[in-house]
Every structure is written in structure tokens, then in C-alpha cells.
Amino acid sequence: MTNSMNNNVAEILEKAKKLFDVRVEDIAERQHKLIAENDKTIPLLAFLKESGYSHLSILTCIDWIEEKRFELVYILFNWSNGVTLLVSTFIDRDKPVFYTVKDMWPTAEYYERDVHEFFGVEFEGNERCRLPLFLELWNDLPPLRKDFDPLKFSKEHFPDREYEKDAIHEAKIIRADLEDTRGDING
Amino acid sequence: MGEVKLFFGPNHPGMHGNFSVHMYVEGDIVVKARPLPGFLHRGFEKLMERRLWYQNLALIPRICVPEPDINEACYAMAIEKIAKVEVPERAQWIRMIVLELARIANHLWSFGGIGGPTGMYTSMFWSVSDRDRVLDIFEELTGARIYHMYIIPGGVRKDFPPKLEEKILKLMDYLEQRMPEYETFILKNRILHTRLKGIAKIDTETCLKLGVTGIGLRATGVPYDIRKVDPYLFYDKVEFEIPTATEGDALARMSLKPKEIRQSIRIIRQALEKMPAGPVNTKISDGNGLRIRVPKGMAYARVESTRGEYGYLVVSNGEETPYRVAVRGASYPQGLYGVEHLLPGTRIDDVPIWLDTMGVCAPEIDR
């Protein structure tokens, strides 16, 4: 973990560019984003894990609906030099299938279940990714997709209720314009 | 008698938080455990996409109730990274003081939390009353006791009111003289020794494999702390130590908490001493203060919370609302994977002890 073989970030990024054909964007002083092709993402993650970036902070997904694709973001952290790498890859929005990384990071099993539940991305090799985690008995579009409309969903599932309380009448009672005819608490 | 399926939580009085664990038990030994979050799901990430950047400030502290300030700090720091804004020096020091006060408040709160499953109610009375003194400081500073909405993108909302620094120093002196009592109370207490020693053990290798951070990792002897490794704000300009223990059990984790409070007190004193005068906030973008626009981009900001690494991934497409915000709850690894794989073999009554000492906070798993 800590015996990072190489703390030189520039060298790691150069190697990643050469070996995995990634595009690198600098976000901040100790934070870089690596954009990789689908087929090279898993080998790239394995390479980074071996190079000291062994802590997976989170795996999450972004829905770019206009470009019709999902972006999967793996956030890796190096405990020895405090550098964060965001490894991102784009997958098709209509057939969102990717490979699991749960063999590299056991906790990723739950992150993948989370992403599957909220975006509908399937992870090949994670046989439990279809199990419900937060949203039991959910039978609609995955809710964090941009085309999911919460208002429409709530109108369908929770019909409007009629309120019988007359607020103006109540206000008049409070203002003492009217006498309270509801009786006292014992009555 | 064979295996019995037992639903533990979410409304069991011994359960820690709004969380449920489905267990198969033989006698009182857990054979199989399955975590069941989802009782608290409020859809924060979806709500944030439909609100303005500033409106979210009123929403995000609700994600984690015991320590709300870390949410605001992460959110603000991520936005500042995207917009490449320099925060004034005084605001950075004030943020540090607020974060450390929140840290102290949460550690005190967790002393109360351990009182429930172990049946030691004195700890609740002591710690909750001491935490209230910290909340009094927050009330004077921000007008609210729990959800402060004080740290905003670009700085903090307003400067210290007069005489607050003296009050903070007075509180620090009080807490420092209370700490030996807490330590005696925890480390030399028969109830806690019987109920916590050797319970819910975890070793370094498992911690690193799972990605457990924070007090769970430090109790196994690894001195990892994001404030040292990836310093944010001005943590590289103050002196503090990282307390560690080697046993990796629940008692070791509990005994670290008073030591961490001492370090927080040390940081706050240094911050008050080094804090310069000056402005406390800066503009993120021109135009209406409420309808700020953040330039296109994405950034991840993390802080060291009491439970480990807490982070926000903020994505902006240049509009008035965030395009996507993802929250990395600190208790994801120990609350889901840890419950499933590390609880089998322990007794039923040790489940809430695992959840409390590892710092599993159900709201940040569910969001």
C-alpha cells in the first residue's frame, strides 16, 4: 500500500498515456483526470493500483443525456503522495454494460450496485449487481437518469389529496374575528 | 435449534441509526448478515440537480446530521476548484475552526452513542451536555445549532462576532480539563472493558482492502489522516499529531476519541492565534449573488471527517444548477461490505457496537 514504487506523478501519467492511450486533464494541483477508452480502462485501473493509487474513494456515474452516453468515474487516491486521479470512461446510454472491478476492490461491489440501481448500468461479473439496495420494489426508470421526471412519478404513484381544512376560517378564529366553535379540549 | 432469521433494526432500541441488518443467528452468534439500508433515502443527489448552487447550501447539511459542516466544506471546496477561486486567508482559518469544532461535537456525540448498546447511560449525560456547549458557540456564530449553512462557496457567510474568540478559548480550556475524566471513564471502566475489549476486531490488511479510512484504520496502527496526506485549508501550517492504537478492536477505537479531541483543541488554539484580519469571502461569479454560475468542469474535494474520508464529486456544465453531485459517504465500506463480511462470528449484541465504534452513519449511506 504505502510502498508506492513510484511517487512521481508526471512519470505515471506519461506511462499511462503511452501504454493506455489516455487523455489527461489537470483539475487542481494534486488532482488529474484521465479519460480512457472502454477496453483499456480496467488494465489502466490495474496499472494505477499497482503504482500506488490503491485506494478507491468512489465509483460513480454521470448521465450526459445530450451526447447519449454515461460517464463512469473511478476516483483513486494515493496515500503516499496525496494525489487524486479521476479515471473516466464513456459507455453507451442505450446499452449500458461495463466490467466489474470488485476483484480489485471488494467494496466496489456495493458501489456498482448503487450505480446499477440509480442509472441502470450493468456490470458484467458482478452477479449481485441486480439486487435491490436502497430502492426496494422500484418499478420505474432508474431515478438519477436525466430523463426521469420526479413530478410525473409522484403524480402517478401518489394521487393528490383533498384538504378539507379551511385556512381562512382558521385564521379568522386565531385573529379573534370569529368565536372558536370547535369546543375546548375536554369537550 | 437451527438457524433463525432475525430482523435487527431500523426501530430496535439497541440499533444504531436508521439502519437494518438481516441476520441468520444460531443461539446468539451471527452466522450471516445482510445490511439493509434504504429507510432514510431522501434522494439528495437528484434534489441537488434541481436547485440553484446557493439553494443547495440549505440542503446538504442534512445529509449527515451529527457533523453537518463537512458537507458544506466539501461542496464549497469542489466549486472553488472548478472556478479556480482563491479563498481569503481569514476565511480558511475560520473554516478550520468550524470543522474542528464540528469534529469535537461529533466525537462527544459518539460517546453518547456507545452508552446505548452497552447500557452505560452516564456517558450520554456527560457527553451530550458537553456537546451542547459546543453548539452554543455555533449558535452565536451562525444563528443555528445543528445545520449552520455557514461555509459558502468563496469563503464563509460572515465574520466572527465580537468576543467569540474568548468564548471559544474558554470552552477549549473546559474541554481540556474534562478529557482526563473521559479517559478514566472509558479506559478504566469495567462495563466498557467487558463489552468492548476484543470485540469487532479488524486488522490493517482488511482495512486497506476494503478502503476503510478514519478511526477504524488508525486503531489498527496506521497513522493515516487526510489532513496530513492531502492537506486542505491550512492544515499544513498547524502542528498536530495523529493518535493511533494497535489492537484494532472497539475499545481501541473508543480510546482514540478523547485523544483526537485533544488534537482538535490544539488545532483550534493555533488557528485562533494565527488568524489574520481581513475579508472573509470572495465572489465566485459576477451578477446576482444567488444565481451564481460555475464554469464547466468537474472536481473532487475530500475532508477528514470523524468517520473517515468524506468527499464530493461536483460536475458543472455552466448552468445555474449543478449537473451532478455525487457524495462519498465515509461509512460506505464499513457500513455495507463490512457488515456483510466482518460481522459473522460475533454475537447479536455486538452488532450495534460495530456500527457505533466504526462510525457508521446511516444517512450518508442512504443519502
mmCIF file of N, CA, C and O in Angstrom, chain A residues 1-2 26-28 30-31 33 55-58 60-65 71 73 75-79 81-82 84 86 105-107 109-111 114 118-119 128 133-136 143-146 148 150, chain B residues 34-38 41 45-46 49-50 81 84 208-211 213 217 224-226 229-231 298-302 309 313 315 317 322-324 326-328 332-333 336-337 340-341 365-367:
data_model
loop_
_atom_site.group_PDB
_atom_site.id
_atom_site.type_symbol
_atom_site.label_atom_id
_atom_site.label_comp_id
_atom_site.label_asym_id
_atom_site.label_seq_id
_atom_site.Cartn_x
_atom_site.Cartn_y
_atom_site.Cartn_z
ATOM 1 N N MET A 1 0.821 -1.201 0.000
ATOM 2 C CA MET A 1 0.000 0.000 0.000
ATOM 3 C C MET A 1 0.855 1.250 0.000
ATOM 4 O O MET A 1 0.868 2.019 -0.935
ATOM 5 N N THR A 2 1.652 1.411 1.086
ATOM 6 C CA THR A 2 2.423 2.653 1.149
ATOM 7 C C THR A 2 3.723 2.569 0.378
ATOM 8 O O THR A 2 4.305 3.588 0.061
ATOM 9 N N ASP A 26 -5.790 18.432 -16.209
ATOM 10 C CA ASP A 26 -5.421 18.818 -14.844
ATOM 11 C C ASP A 26 -6.581 19.569 -14.205
ATOM 12 O O ASP A 26 -7.085 20.531 -14.767
ATOM 13 N N ILE A 27 -7.007 19.135 -13.034
ATOM 14 C CA ILE A 27 -8.125 19.794 -12.347
ATOM 15 C C ILE A 27 -7.593 20.773 -11.312
ATOM 16 O O ILE A 27 -8.006 21.917 -11.250
ATOM 17 N N ALA A 28 -6.671 20.295 -10.484
ATOM 18 C CA ALA A 28 -6.080 21.143 -9.444
ATOM 19 C C ALA A 28 -4.641 20.702 -9.264
ATOM 20 O O ALA A 28 -4.122 19.901 -10.043
ATOM 21 N N ARG A 30 -3.124 18.784 -7.082
ATOM 22 C CA ARG A 30 -2.891 17.348 -6.849
ATOM 23 C C ARG A 30 -4.074 16.526 -7.342
ATOM 24 O O ARG A 30 -4.447 15.554 -6.709
ATOM 25 N N GLN A 31 -4.672 16.945 -8.431
ATOM 26 C CA GLN A 31 -5.832 16.218 -8.937
ATOM 27 C C GLN A 31 -5.830 16.230 -10.469
ATOM 28 O O GLN A 31 -5.736 17.287 -11.080
ATOM 29 N N LYS A 33 -7.439 14.264 -14.223
ATOM 30 C CA LYS A 33 -8.492 13.408 -14.774
ATOM 31 C C LYS A 33 -7.931 12.652 -15.975
ATOM 32 O O LYS A 33 -7.315 13.257 -16.856
ATOM 33 N N HIS A 55 -6.279 3.216 -3.358
ATOM 34 C CA HIS A 55 -7.500 3.466 -2.575
ATOM 35 C C HIS A 55 -8.603 3.950 -3.512
ATOM 36 O O HIS A 55 -8.458 4.995 -4.158
ATOM 37 N N LEU A 56 -9.678 3.160 -3.624
ATOM 38 C CA LEU A 56 -10.811 3.578 -4.455
ATOM 39 C C LEU A 56 -11.763 4.377 -3.570
ATOM 40 O O LEU A 56 -12.418 3.823 -2.698
ATOM 41 N N SER A 57 -11.806 5.691 -3.806
ATOM 42 C CA SER A 57 -12.697 6.525 -2.987
ATOM 43 C C SER A 57 -14.139 6.243 -3.328
ATOM 44 O O SER A 57 -14.962 6.013 -2.457
ATOM 45 N N ILE A 58 -14.449 6.308 -4.613
ATOM 46 C CA ILE A 58 -15.837 6.079 -5.028
ATOM 47 C C ILE A 58 -15.857 5.753 -6.504
ATOM 48 O O ILE A 58 -14.976 6.149 -7.265
ATOM 49 N N THR A 60 -18.633 6.277 -9.460
ATOM 50 C CA THR A 60 -19.939 6.882 -9.688
ATOM 51 C C THR A 60 -20.160 7.107 -11.178
ATOM 52 O O THR A 60 -19.317 6.774 -11.994
ATOM 53 N N CYS A 61 -21.314 7.652 -11.518
ATOM 54 C CA CYS A 61 -21.723 7.732 -12.918
ATOM 55 C C CYS A 61 -22.346 9.101 -13.176
ATOM 56 O O CYS A 61 -22.944 9.700 -12.282
ATOM 57 N N ILE A 62 -22.159 9.607 -14.386
ATOM 58 C CA ILE A 62 -22.765 10.884 -14.787
ATOM 59 C C ILE A 62 -23.534 10.638 -16.080
ATOM 60 O O ILE A 62 -23.025 9.999 -16.991
ATOM 61 N N ASP A 63 -24.738 11.162 -16.146
ATOM 62 C CA ASP A 63 -25.598 10.924 -17.303
ATOM 63 C C ASP A 63 -25.511 12.122 -18.257
ATOM 64 O O ASP A 63 -26.075 13.169 -17.982
ATOM 65 N N TRP A 64 -24.785 11.954 -19.382
ATOM 66 C CA TRP A 64 -24.722 13.016 -20.386
ATOM 67 C C TRP A 64 -25.786 12.715 -21.422
ATOM 68 O O TRP A 64 -25.534 12.069 -22.427
ATOM 69 N N ILE A 65 -26.992 13.207 -21.171
ATOM 70 C CA ILE A 65 -28.136 12.760 -21.975
ATOM 71 C C ILE A 65 -28.068 13.300 -23.399
ATOM 72 O O ILE A 65 -28.483 12.628 -24.345
ATOM 73 N N GLU A 71 -21.020 8.513 -18.266
ATOM 74 C CA GLU A 71 -19.598 8.579 -17.929
ATOM 75 C C GLU A 71 -19.395 7.903 -16.587
ATOM 76 O O GLU A 71 -20.012 8.292 -15.597
ATOM 77 N N VAL A 73 -16.967 7.236 -13.496
ATOM 78 C CA VAL A 73 -15.793 7.886 -12.902
ATOM 79 C C VAL A 73 -15.308 7.061 -11.711
ATOM 80 O O VAL A 73 -16.067 6.799 -10.786
ATOM 81 N N ILE A 75 -12.616 7.203 -8.757
ATOM 82 C CA ILE A 75 -11.731 8.163 -8.092
ATOM 83 C C ILE A 75 -10.717 7.404 -7.248
ATOM 84 O O ILE A 75 -11.085 6.702 -6.308
ATOM 85 N N LEU A 76 -9.439 7.520 -7.643
ATOM 86 C CA LEU A 76 -8.368 6.796 -6.957
ATOM 87 C C LEU A 76 -7.505 7.771 -6.174
ATOM 88 O O LEU A 76 -7.346 8.924 -6.560
ATOM 89 N N PHE A 77 -6.947 7.266 -5.087
ATOM 90 C CA PHE A 77 -6.157 8.126 -4.206
ATOM 91 C C PHE A 77 -4.870 7.415 -3.831
ATOM 92 O O PHE A 77 -4.866 6.208 -3.610
ATOM 93 N N ASN A 78 -3.794 8.183 -3.787
ATOM 94 C CA ASN A 78 -2.510 7.630 -3.387
ATOM 95 C C ASN A 78 -2.183 8.124 -1.981
ATOM 96 O O ASN A 78 -2.030 9.321 -1.762
ATOM 97 N N TRP A 79 -2.081 7.183 -1.043
ATOM 98 C CA TRP A 79 -1.862 7.573 0.357
ATOM 99 C C TRP A 79 -0.456 8.131 0.570
ATOM 100 O O TRP A 79 -0.209 8.806 1.567
ATOM 101 N N ASN A 81 1.475 10.131 -1.575
ATOM 102 C CA ASN A 81 1.774 11.497 -2.009
ATOM 103 C C ASN A 81 0.526 12.382 -2.101
ATOM 104 O O ASN A 81 0.623 13.533 -2.515
ATOM 105 N N GLY A 82 -0.635 11.850 -1.730
ATOM 106 C CA GLY A 82 -1.831 12.686 -1.662
ATOM 107 C C GLY A 82 -2.358 13.138 -3.001
ATOM 108 O O GLY A 82 -3.006 14.171 -3.095
ATOM 109 N N THR A 84 -4.864 12.653 -6.247
ATOM 110 C CA THR A 84 -6.132 12.033 -6.620
ATOM 111 C C THR A 84 -6.202 11.923 -8.132
ATOM 112 O O THR A 84 -5.899 12.882 -8.836
ATOM 113 N N LEU A 86 -8.876 10.929 -11.249
ATOM 114 C CA LEU A 86 -10.238 10.598 -11.657
ATOM 115 C C LEU A 86 -10.132 9.861 -12.985
ATOM 116 O O LEU A 86 -9.751 10.458 -13.993
ATOM 117 N N TRP A 105 -11.113 -4.203 -5.970
ATOM 118 C CA TRP A 105 -11.561 -3.505 -4.752
ATOM 119 C C TRP A 105 -12.870 -4.150 -4.305
ATOM 120 O O TRP A 105 -13.911 -3.923 -4.928
ATOM 121 N N PRO A 106 -12.872 -4.951 -3.249
ATOM 122 C CA PRO A 106 -14.103 -5.652 -2.838
ATOM 123 C C PRO A 106 -15.286 -4.711 -2.612
ATOM 124 O O PRO A 106 -16.432 -5.041 -2.900
ATOM 125 N N THR A 107 -14.995 -3.517 -2.090
ATOM 126 C CA THR A 107 -16.099 -2.592 -1.788
ATOM 127 C C THR A 107 -16.794 -2.125 -3.052
ATOM 128 O O THR A 107 -17.943 -1.671 -3.001
ATOM 129 N N GLU A 109 -18.142 -3.705 -5.184
ATOM 130 C CA GLU A 109 -19.387 -4.449 -5.383
ATOM 131 C C GLU A 109 -20.596 -3.587 -5.001
ATOM 132 O O GLU A 109 -21.605 -3.561 -5.711
ATOM 133 N N TYR A 110 -20.476 -2.883 -3.895
ATOM 134 C CA TYR A 110 -21.600 -2.060 -3.443
ATOM 135 C C TYR A 110 -21.719 -0.773 -4.235
ATOM 136 O O TYR A 110 -22.812 -0.307 -4.502
ATOM 137 N N TYR A 111 -20.591 -0.194 -4.636
ATOM 138 C CA TYR A 111 -20.668 0.999 -5.480
ATOM 139 C C TYR A 111 -21.355 0.649 -6.800
ATOM 140 O O TYR A 111 -22.127 1.430 -7.341
ATOM 141 N N ASP A 114 -25.008 0.332 -6.366
ATOM 142 C CA ASP A 114 -25.537 1.688 -6.258
ATOM 143 C C ASP A 114 -25.742 2.286 -7.657
ATOM 144 O O ASP A 114 -26.824 2.785 -7.986
ATOM 145 N N PHE A 118 -29.326 3.328 -9.603
ATOM 146 C CA PHE A 118 -29.693 4.712 -9.904
ATOM 147 C C PHE A 118 -29.521 5.087 -11.362
ATOM 148 O O PHE A 118 -30.032 6.119 -11.802
ATOM 149 N N PHE A 119 -28.760 4.301 -12.138
ATOM 150 C CA PHE A 119 -28.559 4.625 -13.553
ATOM 151 C C PHE A 119 -28.891 3.482 -14.492
ATOM 152 O O PHE A 119 -29.022 3.690 -15.684
ATOM 153 N N ARG A 128 -24.250 -9.918 -8.262
ATOM 154 C CA ARG A 128 -25.221 -9.379 -7.306
ATOM 155 C C ARG A 128 -25.620 -7.944 -7.647
ATOM 156 O O ARG A 128 -26.312 -7.306 -6.871
ATOM 157 N N LEU A 133 -30.823 -2.401 -3.480
ATOM 158 C CA LEU A 133 -30.039 -1.977 -2.321
ATOM 159 C C LEU A 133 -30.791 -0.905 -1.527
ATOM 160 O O LEU A 133 -31.159 -1.114 -0.384
ATOM 161 N N PHE A 134 -31.047 0.239 -2.176
ATOM 162 C CA PHE A 134 -31.770 1.308 -1.481
ATOM 163 C C PHE A 134 -33.247 1.335 -1.861
ATOM 164 O O PHE A 134 -34.090 1.657 -1.052
ATOM 165 N N LEU A 135 -33.527 1.047 -3.132
ATOM 166 C CA LEU A 135 -34.882 1.253 -3.642
ATOM 167 C C LEU A 135 -35.570 -0.091 -3.830
ATOM 168 O O LEU A 135 -35.528 -0.669 -4.908
ATOM 169 N N GLU A 136 -36.158 -0.602 -2.780
ATOM 170 C CA GLU A 136 -36.877 -1.864 -2.924
ATOM 171 C C GLU A 136 -38.173 -1.618 -3.681
ATOM 172 O O GLU A 136 -38.796 -0.568 -3.533
ATOM 173 N N PRO A 143 -33.745 6.360 -11.094
ATOM 174 C CA PRO A 143 -34.119 7.739 -10.771
ATOM 175 C C PRO A 143 -33.076 8.819 -11.011
ATOM 176 O O PRO A 143 -33.438 9.971 -11.091
ATOM 177 N N LEU A 144 -31.789 8.480 -11.122
ATOM 178 C CA LEU A 144 -30.830 9.565 -11.327
ATOM 179 C C LEU A 144 -30.574 9.842 -12.807
ATOM 180 O O LEU A 144 -29.786 10.712 -13.139
ATOM 181 N N ARG A 145 -31.241 9.103 -13.704
ATOM 182 C CA ARG A 145 -31.139 9.444 -15.121
ATOM 183 C C ARG A 145 -31.821 10.782 -15.358
ATOM 184 O O ARG A 145 -32.794 11.127 -14.691
ATOM 185 N N LYS A 146 -31.312 11.532 -16.330
ATOM 186 C CA LYS A 146 -31.837 12.880 -16.553
ATOM 187 C C LYS A 146 -33.256 12.859 -17.116
ATOM 188 O O LYS A 146 -33.983 13.836 -17.009
ATOM 189 N N PHE A 148 -35.650 10.946 -16.139
ATOM 190 C CA PHE A 148 -36.624 10.553 -15.123
ATOM 191 C C PHE A 148 -37.244 11.817 -14.543
ATOM 192 O O PHE A 148 -36.532 12.725 -14.103
ATOM 193 N N PRO A 150 -39.360 13.338 -11.661
ATOM 194 C CA PRO A 150 -39.894 13.040 -10.328
ATOM 195 C C PRO A 150 -41.343 13.493 -10.150
ATOM 196 O O PRO A 150 -42.126 12.827 -9.474
ATOM 197 N N ARG B 34 -26.808 -9.408 6.462
ATOM 198 C CA ARG B 34 -27.024 -8.660 5.214
ATOM 199 C C ARG B 34 -27.481 -7.247 5.578
ATOM 200 O O ARG B 34 -28.509 -7.085 6.234
ATOM 201 N N PRO B 35 -26.705 -6.236 5.186
ATOM 202 C CA PRO B 35 -27.113 -4.867 5.524
ATOM 203 C C PRO B 35 -28.298 -4.443 4.677
ATOM 204 O O PRO B 35 -28.394 -4.814 3.508
ATOM 205 N N LEU B 36 -29.185 -3.703 5.245
ATOM 206 C CA LEU B 36 -30.357 -3.235 4.508
ATOM 207 C C LEU B 36 -30.537 -1.738 4.717
ATOM 208 O O LEU B 36 -31.260 -1.318 5.603
ATOM 209 N N PRO B 37 -29.851 -0.927 3.940
ATOM 210 C CA PRO B 37 -30.108 0.498 4.047
ATOM 211 C C PRO B 37 -31.371 0.838 3.249
ATOM 212 O O PRO B 37 -32.010 -0.051 2.704
ATOM 213 N N GLY B 38 -31.711 2.090 3.163
ATOM 214 C CA GLY B 38 -32.844 2.484 2.337
ATOM 215 C C GLY B 38 -34.026 2.986 3.129
ATOM 216 O O GLY B 38 -35.029 3.371 2.557
ATOM 217 N N HIS B 41 -33.844 7.028 2.593
ATOM 218 C CA HIS B 41 -33.436 7.587 1.305
ATOM 219 C C HIS B 41 -34.273 8.801 0.948
ATOM 220 O O HIS B 41 -35.479 8.704 0.813
ATOM 221 N N GLU B 45 -29.132 13.555 -4.155
ATOM 222 C CA GLU B 45 -28.373 13.841 -5.374
ATOM 223 C C GLU B 45 -29.294 14.308 -6.482
ATOM 224 O O GLU B 45 -28.932 15.143 -7.302
ATOM 225 N N LYS B 46 -30.524 13.784 -6.509
ATOM 226 C CA LYS B 46 -31.494 14.240 -7.501
ATOM 227 C C LYS B 46 -32.002 15.641 -7.142
ATOM 228 O O LYS B 46 -32.180 16.481 -8.016
ATOM 229 N N GLU B 49 -29.701 18.480 -8.240
ATOM 230 C CA GLU B 49 -29.676 18.827 -9.662
ATOM 231 C C GLU B 49 -30.793 19.792 -10.029
ATOM 232 O O GLU B 49 -30.779 20.387 -11.093
ATOM 233 N N ARG B 50 -31.791 19.936 -9.160
ATOM 234 C CA ARG B 50 -32.944 20.774 -9.484
ATOM 235 C C ARG B 50 -32.928 22.077 -8.695
ATOM 236 O O ARG B 50 -33.886 22.814 -8.708
ATOM 237 N N LYS B 81 -12.508 24.680 -6.624
ATOM 238 C CA LYS B 81 -11.533 24.042 -7.517
ATOM 239 C C LYS B 81 -11.944 24.216 -8.967
ATOM 240 O O LYS B 81 -11.103 24.442 -9.837
ATOM 241 N N LYS B 84 -11.668 27.891 -9.898
ATOM 242 C CA LYS B 84 -10.305 28.386 -9.660
ATOM 243 C C LYS B 84 -10.330 29.726 -8.909
ATOM 244 O O LYS B 84 -9.763 30.730 -9.343
ATOM 245 N N LEU B 208 -7.334 -1.828 4.604
ATOM 246 C CA LEU B 208 -6.824 -1.282 3.351
ATOM 247 C C LEU B 208 -7.515 -1.938 2.161
ATOM 248 O O LEU B 208 -7.763 -1.293 1.143
ATOM 249 N N LYS B 209 -7.841 -3.223 2.302
ATOM 250 C CA LYS B 209 -8.527 -3.919 1.211
ATOM 251 C C LYS B 209 -9.916 -3.335 0.980
ATOM 252 O O LYS B 209 -10.343 -3.129 -0.149
ATOM 253 N N LEU B 210 -10.601 -3.054 2.085
ATOM 254 C CA LEU B 210 -11.966 -2.529 1.973
ATOM 255 C C LEU B 210 -11.985 -1.047 1.636
ATOM 256 O O LEU B 210 -12.983 -0.542 1.132
ATOM 257 N N GLY B 211 -10.918 -0.339 1.985
ATOM 258 C CA GLY B 211 -10.954 1.115 1.811
ATOM 259 C C GLY B 211 -11.514 1.812 3.023
ATOM 260 O O GLY B 211 -11.998 2.927 2.927
ATOM 261 N N THR B 213 -11.349 4.074 6.098
ATOM 262 C CA THR B 213 -10.451 5.164 6.477
ATOM 263 C C THR B 213 -10.859 5.645 7.862
ATOM 264 O O THR B 213 -11.794 5.126 8.455
ATOM 265 N N LEU B 217 -9.186 2.671 10.684
ATOM 266 C CA LEU B 217 -7.846 2.369 10.186
ATOM 267 C C LEU B 217 -6.782 2.780 11.202
ATOM 268 O O LEU B 217 -5.814 2.059 11.422
ATOM 269 N N TYR B 224 -2.801 7.220 9.269
ATOM 270 C CA TYR B 224 -3.281 7.899 8.073
ATOM 271 C C TYR B 224 -4.317 8.951 8.425
ATOM 272 O O TYR B 224 -5.251 8.680 9.171
ATOM 273 N N ASP B 225 -4.137 10.112 7.860
ATOM 274 C CA ASP B 225 -5.091 11.182 8.100
ATOM 275 C C ASP B 225 -5.025 12.091 6.886
ATOM 276 O O ASP B 225 -3.949 12.533 6.495
ATOM 277 N N ILE B 226 -6.167 12.368 6.264
ATOM 278 C CA ILE B 226 -6.177 13.179 5.042
ATOM 279 C C ILE B 226 -5.634 14.575 5.316
ATOM 280 O O ILE B 226 -5.022 15.197 4.461
ATOM 281 N N VAL B 229 -1.973 13.872 4.740
ATOM 282 C CA VAL B 229 -1.572 13.326 3.439
ATOM 283 C C VAL B 229 -1.919 14.278 2.301
ATOM 284 O O VAL B 229 -1.118 14.526 1.406
ATOM 285 N N ASP B 230 -3.152 14.795 2.322
ATOM 286 C CA ASP B 230 -3.614 15.679 1.244
ATOM 287 C C ASP B 230 -4.153 16.945 1.903
ATOM 288 O O ASP B 230 -5.357 17.148 1.972
ATOM 289 N N PRO B 231 -3.261 17.821 2.417
ATOM 290 C CA PRO B 231 -3.730 18.920 3.274
ATOM 291 C C PRO B 231 -4.645 19.890 2.518
ATOM 292 O O PRO B 231 -4.300 20.351 1.442
ATOM 293 N N MET B 298 -15.333 19.474 -13.677
ATOM 294 C CA MET B 298 -15.653 18.609 -12.536
ATOM 295 C C MET B 298 -14.471 18.591 -11.585
ATOM 296 O O MET B 298 -13.331 18.772 -11.998
ATOM 297 N N ALA B 299 -14.774 18.418 -10.299
ATOM 298 C CA ALA B 299 -13.696 18.348 -9.310
ATOM 299 C C ALA B 299 -14.166 17.522 -8.133
ATOM 300 O O ALA B 299 -15.361 17.423 -7.870
ATOM 301 N N TYR B 300 -13.197 16.933 -7.457
ATOM 302 C CA TYR B 300 -13.492 16.120 -6.270
ATOM 303 C C TYR B 300 -12.800 16.775 -5.085
ATOM 304 O O TYR B 300 -11.628 17.141 -5.175
ATOM 305 N N ALA B 301 -13.546 16.971 -4.006
ATOM 306 C CA ALA B 301 -12.943 17.533 -2.797
ATOM 307 C C ALA B 301 -13.208 16.579 -1.658
ATOM 308 O O ALA B 301 -14.297 16.020 -1.567
ATOM 309 N N ARG B 302 -12.207 16.392 -0.812
ATOM 310 C CA ARG B 302 -12.372 15.464 0.309
ATOM 311 C C ARG B 302 -11.910 16.122 1.598
ATOM 312 O O ARG B 302 -11.033 16.969 1.586
ATOM 313 N N GLU B 309 -12.831 9.265 5.247
ATOM 314 C CA GLU B 309 -12.776 10.175 4.108
ATOM 315 C C GLU B 309 -14.183 10.523 3.622
ATOM 316 O O GLU B 309 -14.969 9.646 3.298
ATOM 317 N N LEU B 313 -18.018 14.785 -5.388
ATOM 318 C CA LEU B 313 -17.665 14.987 -6.793
ATOM 319 C C LEU B 313 -18.716 15.921 -7.377
ATOM 320 O O LEU B 313 -19.897 15.578 -7.410
ATOM 321 N N VAL B 315 -20.024 18.167 -10.598
ATOM 322 C CA VAL B 315 -19.908 18.345 -12.041
ATOM 323 C C VAL B 315 -20.767 19.537 -12.440
ATOM 324 O O VAL B 315 -21.941 19.611 -12.076
ATOM 325 N N ASN B 317 -22.007 22.145 -15.751
ATOM 326 C CA ASN B 317 -21.965 22.376 -17.198
ATOM 327 C C ASN B 317 -22.213 23.846 -17.514
ATOM 328 O O ASN B 317 -22.704 24.194 -18.572
ATOM 329 N N PRO B 322 -26.209 22.632 -10.372
ATOM 330 C CA PRO B 322 -25.185 21.606 -10.611
ATOM 331 C C PRO B 322 -25.699 20.564 -11.606
ATOM 332 O O PRO B 322 -26.899 20.259 -11.609
ATOM 333 N N TYR B 323 -24.804 20.035 -12.438
ATOM 334 C CA TYR B 323 -25.242 18.982 -13.362
ATOM 335 C C TYR B 323 -25.324 17.652 -12.637
ATOM 336 O O TYR B 323 -26.227 16.867 -12.862
ATOM 337 N N ARG B 324 -24.371 17.403 -11.760
ATOM 338 C CA ARG B 324 -24.398 16.178 -10.963
ATOM 339 C C ARG B 324 -23.528 16.387 -9.732
ATOM 340 O O ARG B 324 -22.450 16.981 -9.823
ATOM 341 N N ALA B 326 -22.058 13.910 -6.631
ATOM 342 C CA ALA B 326 -22.011 12.577 -6.034
ATOM 343 C C ALA B 326 -21.344 12.691 -4.673
ATOM 344 O O ALA B 326 -20.334 13.372 -4.531
ATOM 345 N N VAL B 327 -21.916 12.040 -3.689
ATOM 346 C CA VAL B 327 -21.411 12.115 -2.321
ATOM 347 C C VAL B 327 -20.730 10.804 -1.967
ATOM 348 O O VAL B 327 -21.301 9.739 -2.169
ATOM 349 N N ARG B 328 -19.510 10.893 -1.459
ATOM 350 C CA ARG B 328 -18.825 9.698 -0.968
ATOM 351 C C ARG B 328 -18.970 9.684 0.553
ATOM 352 O O ARG B 328 -18.230 10.381 1.251
ATOM 353 N N TYR B 332 -19.414 4.150 3.858
ATOM 354 C CA TYR B 332 -19.792 3.160 2.838
ATOM 355 C C TYR B 332 -19.098 1.805 3.036
ATOM 356 O O TYR B 332 -19.770 0.776 3.117
ATOM 357 N N PRO B 333 -17.754 1.751 3.124
ATOM 358 C CA PRO B 333 -17.102 0.428 3.206
ATOM 359 C C PRO B 333 -17.478 -0.342 4.466
ATOM 360 O O PRO B 333 -17.846 -1.505 4.398
ATOM 361 N N LEU B 336 -21.558 -1.241 4.692
ATOM 362 C CA LEU B 336 -22.203 -2.207 3.813
ATOM 363 C C LEU B 336 -21.360 -3.476 3.689
ATOM 364 O O LEU B 336 -21.751 -4.538 4.157
ATOM 365 N N TYR B 337 -20.167 -3.360 3.102
ATOM 366 C CA TYR B 337 -19.335 -4.545 2.919
ATOM 367 C C TYR B 337 -18.863 -5.088 4.266
ATOM 368 O O TYR B 337 -18.830 -6.290 4.492
ATOM 369 N N GLU B 340 -21.517 -7.087 6.082
ATOM 370 C CA GLU B 340 -21.801 -8.384 5.484
ATOM 371 C C GLU B 340 -20.679 -9.390 5.736
ATOM 372 O O GLU B 340 -20.940 -10.561 5.980
ATOM 373 N N HIS B 341 -19.440 -8.938 5.667
ATOM 374 C CA HIS B 341 -18.321 -9.888 5.698
ATOM 375 C C HIS B 341 -17.609 -9.970 7.043
ATOM 376 O O HIS B 341 -16.895 -10.932 7.285
ATOM 377 N N ILE B 365 -24.958 6.843 3.991
ATOM 378 C CA ILE B 365 -25.008 5.696 3.086
ATOM 379 C C ILE B 365 -26.233 5.828 2.185
ATOM 380 O O ILE B 365 -26.167 5.613 0.968
ATOM 381 N N ASP B 366 -27.354 6.192 2.789
ATOM 382 C CA ASP B 366 -28.609 6.288 2.041
ATOM 383 C C ASP B 366 -28.693 7.538 1.186
ATOM 384 O O ASP B 366 -29.149 7.494 0.066
ATOM 385 N N ARG B 367 -28.328 8.663 1.737
ATOM 386 C CA ARG B 367 -28.404 9.953 1.039
ATOM 387 C C ARG B 367 -29.789 10.228 0.494
ATOM 388 O O ARG B 367 -30.010 10.229 -0.690
#
